[in-house]
Amino acid sequence: MANHKSAAKKARRDAEARLRNRSNRSTLKTAVKSFLALIAGGNKAEAAKQLPLTQGLVDKACRKGVMHKNAADRTKSRLAEKVNKLA
């Protein structure tokens, strides 16, 4: 428990941010999983259509501070690479 008023406020803000970050991370992971399921199904046309939307969610997670910029770039690159490898 916080001993100072400012520490109590910081604890409240951290709790709210933790919930926000968890929600953003969950949304991102769900989108990436569904995208990878499309690729596993071999549906290149649908995967190519879904790629920019998924990459947009990765960028959004990066902007929100849920993901580091380099990790976001790496993720987007790997997703694009998987689409390009489909026949």
GROMACS .gro file of N, CA, C and O in nm:
model
  348
    1MET      N    1   0.085  -0.118   0.000
    1MET     CA    2   0.000   0.000   0.000
    1MET      C    3   0.089   0.124   0.000
    1MET      O    4   0.191   0.129   0.068
    2ALA      N    5   0.045   0.223  -0.073
    2ALA     CA    6   0.123   0.346  -0.086
    2ALA      C    7   0.115   0.430   0.042
    2ALA      O    8   0.011   0.437   0.107
    3ASN      N    9   0.228   0.492   0.076
    3ASN     CA   10   0.233   0.577   0.196
    3ASN      C   11   0.211   0.723   0.165
    3ASN      O   12   0.186   0.802   0.255
    4HIS      N   13   0.223   0.761   0.039
    4HIS     CA   14   0.207   0.901   0.000
    4HIS      C   15   0.093   0.915  -0.099
    4HIS      O   16   0.061   0.821  -0.172
    5LYS      N   17   0.035   1.034  -0.098
    5LYS     CA   18  -0.077   1.061  -0.188
    5LYS      C   19  -0.036   1.042  -0.334
    5LYS      O   20  -0.109   0.982  -0.414
    6SER      N   21   0.082   1.089  -0.370
    6SER     CA   22   0.128   1.078  -0.508
    6SER      C   23   0.154   0.932  -0.546
    6SER      O   24   0.128   0.891  -0.659
    7ALA      N   25   0.200   0.853  -0.450
    7ALA     CA   26   0.226   0.711  -0.476
    7ALA      C   27   0.095   0.636  -0.495
    7ALA      O   28   0.086   0.545  -0.579
    8ALA      N   29  -0.008   0.676  -0.421
    8ALA     CA   30  -0.139   0.613  -0.436
    8ALA      C   31  -0.196   0.646  -0.574
    8ALA      O   32  -0.254   0.560  -0.641
    9LYS      N   33  -0.179   0.770  -0.617
    9LYS     CA   34  -0.227   0.810  -0.750
    9LYS      C   35  -0.152   0.732  -0.858
    9LYS      O   36  -0.212   0.685  -0.955
   10LYS      N   37  -0.021   0.719  -0.843
   10LYS     CA   38   0.058   0.643  -0.941
   10LYS      C   39   0.012   0.498  -0.947
   10LYS      O   40   0.001   0.440  -1.056
   11ALA      N   41  -0.021   0.439  -0.833
   11ALA     CA   42  -0.069   0.301  -0.829
   11ALA      C   43  -0.202   0.289  -0.904
   11ALA      O   44  -0.223   0.191  -0.977
   12ARG      N   45  -0.289   0.389  -0.887
   12ARG     CA   46  -0.418   0.388  -0.958
   12ARG      C   47  -0.396   0.399  -1.108
   12ARG      O   48  -0.457   0.326  -1.186
   13ARG      N   49  -0.309   0.491  -1.147
   13ARG     CA   50  -0.282   0.512  -1.291
   13ARG      C   51  -0.218   0.388  -1.352
   13ARG      O   52  -0.250   0.350  -1.465
   14ASP      N   53  -0.129   0.325  -1.278
   14ASP     CA   54  -0.062   0.204  -1.328
   14ASP      C   55  -0.163   0.091  -1.348
   14ASP      O   56  -0.153   0.015  -1.444
   15ALA      N   57  -0.258   0.079  -1.256
   15ALA     CA   58  -0.358  -0.026  -1.268
   15ALA      C   59  -0.445  -0.004  -1.392
   15ALA      O   60  -0.476  -0.099  -1.465
   16GLU      N   61  -0.483   0.120  -1.417
   16GLU     CA   62  -0.563   0.152  -1.535
   16GLU      C   63  -0.484   0.126  -1.663
   16GLU      O   64  -0.535   0.068  -1.759
   17ALA      N   65  -0.357   0.166  -1.664
   17ALA     CA   66  -0.272   0.147  -1.781
   17ALA      C   67  -0.249  -0.002  -1.806
   17ALA      O   68  -0.246  -0.046  -1.921
   18ARG      N   69  -0.235  -0.079  -1.699
   18ARG     CA   70  -0.214  -0.223  -1.714
   18ARG      C   71  -0.334  -0.288  -1.782
   18ARG      O   72  -0.318  -0.371  -1.872
   19LEU      N   73  -0.455  -0.247  -1.744
   19LEU     CA   74  -0.576  -0.300  -1.809
   19LEU      C   75  -0.583  -0.258  -1.954
   19LEU      O   76  -0.619  -0.338  -2.042
   20ARG      N   77  -0.548  -0.134  -1.982
   20ARG     CA   78  -0.550  -0.083  -2.119
   20ARG      C   79  -0.449  -0.158  -2.205
   20ARG      O   80  -0.480  -0.201  -2.316
   21ASN      N   81  -0.328  -0.176  -2.151
   21ASN     CA   82  -0.224  -0.247  -2.225
   21ASN      C   83  -0.263  -0.393  -2.249
   21ASN      O   84  -0.238  -0.447  -2.356
   22ARG      N   85  -0.324  -0.456  -2.150
   22ARG     CA   86  -0.366  -0.595  -2.165
   22ARG      C   87  -0.470  -0.607  -2.275
   22ARG      O   88  -0.465  -0.700  -2.356
   23SER      N   89  -0.562  -0.513  -2.280
   23SER     CA   90  -0.665  -0.514  -2.384
   23SER      C   91  -0.603  -0.497  -2.522
   23SER      O   92  -0.637  -0.570  -2.616
   24ASN      N   93  -0.513  -0.400  -2.535
   24ASN     CA   94  -0.447  -0.376  -2.665
   24ASN      C   95  -0.365  -0.497  -2.707
   24ASN      O   96  -0.366  -0.536  -2.825
   25ARG      N   97  -0.293  -0.557  -2.614
   25ARG     CA   98  -0.210  -0.673  -2.645
   25ARG      C   99  -0.297  -0.792  -2.687
   25ARG      O  100  -0.265  -0.865  -2.781
   26SER      N  101  -0.410  -0.809  -2.618
   26SER     CA  102  -0.501  -0.919  -2.649
   26SER      C  103  -0.561  -0.902  -2.789
   26SER      O  104  -0.568  -0.999  -2.866
   27THR      N  105  -0.602  -0.781  -2.822
   27THR     CA  106  -0.657  -0.753  -2.955
   27THR      C  107  -0.553  -0.783  -3.063
   27THR      O  108  -0.585  -0.846  -3.165
   28LEU      N  109  -0.431  -0.742  -3.039
   28LEU     CA  110  -0.323  -0.766  -3.135
   28LEU      C  111  -0.298  -0.915  -3.153
   28LEU      O  112  -0.289  -0.964  -3.266
   29LYS      N  113  -0.286  -0.987  -3.043
   29LYS     CA  114  -0.256  -1.129  -3.051
   29LYS      C  115  -0.368  -1.206  -3.122
   29LYS      O  116  -0.341  -1.298  -3.200
   30THR      N  117  -0.492  -1.168  -3.097
   30THR     CA  118  -0.605  -1.233  -3.163
   30THR      C  119  -0.600  -1.210  -3.313
   30THR      O  120  -0.622  -1.303  -3.391
   31ALA      N  121  -0.570  -1.087  -3.354
   31ALA     CA  122  -0.562  -1.054  -3.497
   31ALA      C  123  -0.450  -1.132  -3.564
   31ALA      O  124  -0.469  -1.186  -3.674
   32VAL      N  125  -0.336  -1.139  -3.499
   32VAL     CA  126  -0.221  -1.211  -3.558
   32VAL      C  127  -0.253  -1.360  -3.568
   32VAL      O  128  -0.222  -1.424  -3.669
   33LYS      N  129  -0.317  -1.415  -3.464
   33LYS     CA  130  -0.352  -1.557  -3.467
   33LYS      C  131  -0.449  -1.589  -3.580
   33LYS      O  132  -0.434  -1.689  -3.651
   34SER      N  133  -0.550  -1.504  -3.598
   34SER     CA  134  -0.647  -1.529  -3.705
   34SER      C  135  -0.581  -1.515  -3.841
   34SER      O  136  -0.613  -1.588  -3.935
   35PHE      N  137  -0.485  -1.421  -3.852
   35PHE     CA  138  -0.412  -1.404  -3.977
   35PHE      C  139  -0.327  -1.528  -4.006
   35PHE      O  140  -0.323  -1.577  -4.119
   36LEU      N  141  -0.259  -1.579  -3.905
   36LEU     CA  142  -0.177  -1.699  -3.923
   36LEU      C  143  -0.263  -1.820  -3.956
   36LEU      O  144  -0.219  -1.909  -4.030
   37ALA      N  145  -0.386  -1.822  -3.906
   37ALA     CA  146  -0.477  -1.931  -3.941
   37ALA      C  147  -0.513  -1.925  -4.089
   37ALA      O  148  -0.525  -2.029  -4.156
   38LEU      N  149  -0.531  -1.804  -4.143
   38LEU     CA  150  -0.557  -1.788  -4.287
   38LEU      C  151  -0.440  -1.842  -4.368
   38LEU      O  152  -0.459  -1.910  -4.469
   39ILE      N  153  -0.320  -1.810  -4.324
   39ILE     CA  154  -0.200  -1.856  -4.396
   39ILE      C  155  -0.189  -2.008  -4.387
   39ILE      O  156  -0.158  -2.074  -4.487
   40ALA      N  157  -0.218  -2.064  -4.271
   40ALA     CA  158  -0.211  -2.210  -4.255
   40ALA      C  159  -0.313  -2.278  -4.346
   40ALA      O  160  -0.289  -2.388  -4.394
   41GLY      N  161  -0.425  -2.210  -4.370
   41GLY     CA  162  -0.527  -2.264  -4.460
   41GLY      C  163  -0.488  -2.252  -4.606
   41GLY      O  164  -0.555  -2.308  -4.693
   42GLY      N  165  -0.384  -2.175  -4.635
   42GLY     CA  166  -0.336  -2.161  -4.772
   42GLY      C  167  -0.417  -2.065  -4.858
   42GLY      O  168  -0.406  -2.066  -4.980
   43ASN      N  169  -0.495  -1.979  -4.794
   43ASN     CA  170  -0.580  -1.885  -4.868
   43ASN      C  171  -0.502  -1.756  -4.893
   43ASN      O  172  -0.510  -1.661  -4.816
   44LYS      N  173  -0.427  -1.751  -5.002
   44LYS     CA  174  -0.339  -1.637  -5.029
   44LYS      C  175  -0.416  -1.509  -5.056
   44LYS      O  176  -0.379  -1.402  -5.008
   45ALA      N  177  -0.524  -1.518  -5.133
   45ALA     CA  178  -0.601  -1.397  -5.167
   45ALA      C  179  -0.656  -1.331  -5.041
   45ALA      O  180  -0.646  -1.209  -5.023
   46GLU      N  181  -0.715  -1.412  -4.954
   46GLU     CA  182  -0.772  -1.357  -4.831
   46GLU      C  183  -0.662  -1.306  -4.738
   46GLU      O  184  -0.677  -1.202  -4.674
   47ALA      N  185  -0.551  -1.379  -4.732
   47ALA     CA  186  -0.439  -1.339  -4.646
   47ALA      C  187  -0.380  -1.206  -4.695
   47ALA      O  188  -0.347  -1.119  -4.614
   48ALA      N  189  -0.368  -1.191  -4.827
   48ALA     CA  190  -0.314  -1.066  -4.883
   48ALA      C  191  -0.406  -0.949  -4.853
   48ALA      O  192  -0.360  -0.836  -4.832
   49LYS      N  193  -0.537  -0.976  -4.851
   49LYS     CA  194  -0.633  -0.870  -4.819
   49LYS      C  195  -0.629  -0.834  -4.671
   49LYS      O  196  -0.647  -0.718  -4.634
   50GLN      N  197  -0.603  -0.933  -4.587
   50GLN     CA  198  -0.602  -0.913  -4.442
   50GLN      C  199  -0.469  -0.856  -4.392
   50GLN      O  200  -0.464  -0.798  -4.284
   51LEU      N  201  -0.362  -0.869  -4.471
   51LEU     CA  202  -0.228  -0.827  -4.428
   51LEU      C  203  -0.222  -0.680  -4.387
   51LEU      O  204  -0.173  -0.649  -4.278
   52PRO      N  205  -0.270  -0.585  -4.468
   52PRO     CA  206  -0.259  -0.444  -4.426
   52PRO      C  207  -0.337  -0.414  -4.298
   52PRO      O  208  -0.293  -0.332  -4.216
   53LEU      N  209  -0.449  -0.482  -4.278
   53LEU     CA  210  -0.527  -0.460  -4.156
   53LEU      C  211  -0.451  -0.510  -4.033
   53LEU      O  212  -0.446  -0.442  -3.929
   54THR      N  213  -0.389  -0.626  -4.047
   54THR     CA  214  -0.313  -0.682  -3.935
   54THR      C  215  -0.189  -0.597  -3.907
   54THR      O  216  -0.157  -0.570  -3.791
   55GLN      N  217  -0.122  -0.553  -4.012
   55GLN     CA  218  -0.005  -0.467  -3.993
   55GLN      C  219  -0.046  -0.335  -3.929
   55GLN      O  220   0.029  -0.280  -3.848
   56GLY      N  221  -0.163  -0.285  -3.961
   56GLY     CA  222  -0.213  -0.163  -3.898
   56GLY      C  223  -0.233  -0.181  -3.749
   56GLY      O  224  -0.203  -0.090  -3.670
   57LEU      N  225  -0.283  -0.298  -3.709
   57LEU     CA  226  -0.300  -0.324  -3.566
   57LEU      C  227  -0.165  -0.335  -3.495
   57LEU      O  228  -0.151  -0.293  -3.381
   58VAL      N  229  -0.066  -0.389  -3.564
   58VAL     CA  230   0.069  -0.397  -3.507
   58VAL      C  231   0.123  -0.255  -3.487
   58VAL      O  232   0.180  -0.222  -3.382
   59ASP      N  233   0.103  -0.169  -3.588
   59ASP     CA  234   0.148  -0.029  -3.577
   59ASP      C  235   0.077   0.041  -3.462
   59ASP      O  236   0.137   0.120  -3.388
   60LYS      N  237  -0.051   0.014  -3.448
   60LYS     CA  238  -0.129   0.078  -3.341
   60LYS      C  239  -0.076   0.034  -3.204
   60LYS      O  240  -0.062   0.116  -3.113
   61ALA      N  241  -0.045  -0.094  -3.191
   61ALA     CA  242   0.010  -0.144  -3.064
   61ALA      C  243   0.143  -0.077  -3.035
   61ALA      O  244   0.174  -0.044  -2.920
   62CYS      N  245   0.221  -0.053  -3.139
   62CYS     CA  246   0.350   0.015  -3.124
   62CYS      C  247   0.328   0.160  -3.077
   62CYS      O  248   0.396   0.206  -2.985
   63ARG      N  249   0.234   0.228  -3.138
   63ARG     CA  250   0.204   0.366  -3.099
   63ARG      C  251   0.155   0.375  -2.955
   63ARG      O  252   0.183   0.472  -2.885
   64LYS      N  253   0.079   0.275  -2.912
   64LYS     CA  254   0.024   0.275  -2.777
   64LYS      C  255   0.126   0.234  -2.672
   64LYS      O  256   0.098   0.237  -2.553
   65GLY      N  257   0.245   0.191  -2.717
   65GLY     CA  258   0.350   0.155  -2.621
   65GLY      C  259   0.342   0.011  -2.575
   65GLY      O  260   0.412  -0.028  -2.481
   66VAL      N  261   0.258  -0.070  -2.639
   66VAL     CA  262   0.244  -0.210  -2.601
   66VAL      C  263   0.360  -0.291  -2.659
   66VAL      O  264   0.399  -0.393  -2.603
   67MET      N  265   0.417  -0.242  -2.768
   67MET     CA  266   0.518  -0.316  -2.841
   67MET      C  267   0.630  -0.220  -2.881
   67MET      O  268   0.603  -0.105  -2.914
   68HIS      N  269   0.753  -0.266  -2.879
   68HIS     CA  270   0.866  -0.184  -2.922
   68HIS      C  271   0.863  -0.168  -3.074
   68HIS      O  272   0.814  -0.256  -3.145
   69LYS      N  273   0.916  -0.056  -3.123
   69LYS     CA  274   0.913  -0.028  -3.266
   69LYS      C  275   0.982  -0.137  -3.347
   69LYS      O  276   0.931  -0.181  -3.450
   70ASN      N  277   1.099  -0.182  -3.302
   70ASN     CA  278   1.171  -0.286  -3.376
   70ASN      C  279   1.095  -0.418  -3.375
   70ASN      O  280   1.093  -0.490  -3.475
   71ALA      N  281   1.030  -0.449  -3.264
   71ALA     CA  282   0.951  -0.572  -3.256
   71ALA      C  283   0.831  -0.563  -3.351
   71ALA      O  284   0.795  -0.662  -3.416
   72ALA      N  285   0.771  -0.445  -3.361
   72ALA     CA  286   0.658  -0.426  -3.451
   72ALA      C  287   0.703  -0.441  -3.597
   72ALA      O  288   0.638  -0.509  -3.676
   73ASP      N  289   0.817  -0.381  -3.631
   73ASP     CA  290   0.869  -0.392  -3.767
   73ASP      C  291   0.903  -0.537  -3.801
   73ASP      O  292   0.874  -0.584  -3.911
   74ARG      N  293   0.961  -0.607  -3.706
   74ARG     CA  294   0.997  -0.747  -3.728
   74ARG      C  295   0.871  -0.832  -3.749
   74ARG      O  296   0.866  -0.917  -3.839
   75THR      N  297   0.769  -0.807  -3.669
   75THR     CA  298   0.644  -0.882  -3.681
   75THR      C  299   0.579  -0.858  -3.817
   75THR      O  300   0.537  -0.952  -3.885
   76LYS      N  301   0.573  -0.731  -3.858
   76LYS     CA  302   0.513  -0.698  -3.988
   76LYS      C  303   0.590  -0.763  -4.102
   76LYS      O  304   0.531  -0.816  -4.197
   77SER      N  305   0.721  -0.762  -4.093
   77SER     CA  306   0.804  -0.821  -4.195
   77SER      C  307   0.780  -0.972  -4.205
   77SER      O  308   0.769  -1.028  -4.315
   78ARG      N  309   0.771  -1.036  -4.092
   78ARG     CA  310   0.751  -1.182  -4.091
   78ARG      C  311   0.613  -1.219  -4.145
   78ARG      O  312   0.599  -1.321  -4.214
   79LEU      N  313   0.513  -1.137  -4.115
   79LEU     CA  314   0.379  -1.165  -4.168
   79LEU      C  315   0.378  -1.151  -4.320
   79LEU      O  316   0.322  -1.235  -4.390
   80ALA      N  317   0.441  -1.045  -4.370
   80ALA     CA  318   0.447  -1.024  -4.514
   80ALA      C  319   0.524  -1.136  -4.582
   80ALA      O  320   0.485  -1.183  -4.690
   81GLU      N  321   0.630  -1.181  -4.518
   81GLU     CA  322   0.712  -1.289  -4.573
   81GLU      C  323   0.630  -1.417  -4.586
   81GLU      O  324   0.639  -1.489  -4.686
   82LYS      N  325   0.546  -1.445  -4.486
   82LYS     CA  326   0.462  -1.565  -4.489
   82LYS      C  327   0.361  -1.557  -4.603
   82LYS      O  328   0.334  -1.657  -4.669
   83VAL      N  329   0.305  -1.439  -4.627
   83VAL     CA  330   0.209  -1.423  -4.737
   83VAL      C  331   0.280  -1.445  -4.870
   83VAL      O  332   0.229  -1.514  -4.959
   84ASN      N  333   0.399  -1.389  -4.884
   84ASN     CA  334   0.471  -1.400  -5.011
   84ASN      C  335   0.516  -1.543  -5.039
   84ASN      O  336   0.535  -1.579  -5.155
   85LYS      N  337   0.535  -1.623  -4.935
   85LYS     CA  338   0.579  -1.762  -4.954
   85LYS      C  339   0.464  -1.852  -5.000
   85LYS      O  340   0.491  -1.961  -5.050
   86LEU      N  341   0.340  -1.807  -4.981
   86LEU     CA  342   0.227  -1.890  -5.027
   86LEU      C  343   0.230  -1.898  -5.179
   86LEU      O  344   0.262  -1.803  -5.248
   87ALA      N  345   0.194  -2.015  -5.229
   87ALA     CA  346   0.201  -2.037  -5.376
   87ALA      C  347   0.097  -1.958  -5.452
   87ALA      O  348  -0.007  -1.926  -5.414
   0.00000   0.00000   0.00000
